[in-house]
Amino acid sequence: MGQAGADVAAAMQTQAAPEAVSPPLESSGLQQSSQKKHQTSTVSSVTSYRSRTNLAAVSLMRSYMTIFGGALCGVMGMYGIRGIAFFVALCFAESFMILVRTRFSPRSYFLNPWQAVLVHGAIDREITLSFLLFWTLFYGIVHIF
């Protein structure tokens, strides 16, 4: 029992150690990955962890933006091709905001930077359906009822 407890404690210390390699940035919500070359196994797991965390932050931001964008589109009375054009413009604005947030260097925040900035979430089914839901909901509330 004593040996097993020591093994568990040692495993917990080694799992906690990779997070200390690359602390999160204080000034932004995204976490920059570490670029140390001599600890390849630790860096790759930290980079993967940080990249997943950053992709989750991007997905959350895109979700909120599409909900508010869909509501705005509905309140403004857009329908048809204007609403679709508004959604496309919203996706480009979100991508630009991500670039600004990463200080125009997404490579230090994501494993696949351009996929994360331009594609991730923009073509996602849930994001598109959220936009459509709030677009039609607010259009109906404001202009029909």
PDB file of C-alpha atoms in Angstrom, residues 54-105:
ATOM      1  CA  ASN A  54      -7.807  27.853 -27.265  1.00  0.00           C
ATOM      2  CA  LEU A  55     -10.094  26.126 -29.777  1.00  0.00           C
ATOM      3  CA  ALA A  56     -12.724  25.818 -27.054  1.00  0.00           C
ATOM      4  CA  ALA A  57     -12.394  29.560 -26.361  1.00  0.00           C
ATOM      5  CA  VAL A  58     -12.750  30.316 -30.085  1.00  0.00           C
ATOM      6  CA  SER A  59     -15.795  28.055 -30.328  1.00  0.00           C
ATOM      7  CA  LEU A  60     -17.423  29.778 -27.362  1.00  0.00           C
ATOM      8  CA  MET A  61     -16.729  33.208 -28.846  1.00  0.00           C
ATOM      9  CA  ARG A  62     -18.177  32.155 -32.202  1.00  0.00           C
ATOM     10  CA  SER A  63     -21.276  30.762 -30.482  1.00  0.00           C
ATOM     11  CA  TYR A  64     -21.985  34.022 -28.682  1.00  0.00           C
ATOM     12  CA  MET A  65     -21.261  36.102 -31.767  1.00  0.00           C
ATOM     13  CA  THR A  66     -23.599  34.074 -33.965  1.00  0.00           C
ATOM     14  CA  ILE A  67     -26.386  34.209 -31.367  1.00  0.00           C
ATOM     15  CA  PHE A  68     -26.114  37.985 -31.049  1.00  0.00           C
ATOM     16  CA  GLY A  69     -25.590  38.336 -34.796  1.00  0.00           C
ATOM     17  CA  GLY A  70     -28.685  36.261 -35.555  1.00  0.00           C
ATOM     18  CA  ALA A  71     -30.730  38.334 -33.116  1.00  0.00           C
ATOM     19  CA  LEU A  72     -29.418  41.552 -34.685  1.00  0.00           C
ATOM     20  CA  CYS A  73     -30.163  40.270 -38.175  1.00  0.00           C
ATOM     21  CA  GLY A  74     -33.734  39.449 -37.148  1.00  0.00           C
ATOM     22  CA  VAL A  75     -34.311  42.783 -35.403  1.00  0.00           C
ATOM     23  CA  MET A  76     -32.984  44.667 -38.447  1.00  0.00           C
ATOM     24  CA  GLY A  77     -35.553  42.837 -40.592  1.00  0.00           C
ATOM     25  CA  MET A  78     -33.132  41.107 -42.941  1.00  0.00           C
ATOM     26  CA  TYR A  79     -34.407  38.122 -44.868  1.00  0.00           C
ATOM     27  CA  GLY A  80     -33.275  36.032 -47.819  1.00  0.00           C
ATOM     28  CA  ILE A  81     -29.897  36.717 -49.363  1.00  0.00           C
ATOM     29  CA  ARG A  82     -29.282  39.749 -47.127  1.00  0.00           C
ATOM     30  CA  GLY A  83     -29.409  37.560 -44.029  1.00  0.00           C
ATOM     31  CA  ILE A  84     -27.047  35.010 -45.559  1.00  0.00           C
ATOM     32  CA  ALA A  85     -24.660  37.803 -46.570  1.00  0.00           C
ATOM     33  CA  PHE A  86     -24.853  39.114 -43.001  1.00  0.00           C
ATOM     34  CA  PHE A  87     -23.889  35.651 -41.700  1.00  0.00           C
ATOM     35  CA  VAL A  88     -20.898  35.451 -44.073  1.00  0.00           C
ATOM     36  CA  ALA A  89     -19.784  38.953 -43.047  1.00  0.00           C
ATOM     37  CA  LEU A  90     -20.168  37.946 -39.414  1.00  0.00           C
ATOM     38  CA  CYS A  91     -17.924  34.904 -39.950  1.00  0.00           C
ATOM     39  CA  PHE A  92     -15.230  37.110 -41.522  1.00  0.00           C
ATOM     40  CA  ALA A  93     -15.545  39.609 -38.658  1.00  0.00           C
ATOM     41  CA  GLU A  94     -15.143  36.793 -36.124  1.00  0.00           C
ATOM     42  CA  SER A  95     -12.021  35.556 -37.913  1.00  0.00           C
ATOM     43  CA  PHE A  96     -10.574  39.053 -37.927  1.00  0.00           C
ATOM     44  CA  MET A  97     -11.309  39.431 -34.214  1.00  0.00           C
ATOM     45  CA  ILE A  98      -9.486  36.159 -33.526  1.00  0.00           C
ATOM     46  CA  LEU A  99      -6.489  37.446 -35.497  1.00  0.00           C
ATOM     47  CA  VAL A 100      -6.510  40.670 -33.496  1.00  0.00           C
ATOM     48  CA  ARG A 101      -6.819  38.722 -30.239  1.00  0.00           C
ATOM     49  CA  THR A 102      -3.794  36.568 -31.152  1.00  0.00           C
ATOM     50  CA  ARG A 103      -1.837  39.687 -32.169  1.00  0.00           C
ATOM     51  CA  PHE A 104      -1.782  38.475 -35.806  1.00  0.00           C
ATOM     52  CA  SER A 105       0.348  35.442 -34.898  1.00  0.00           C
TER      53      SER A 105
END
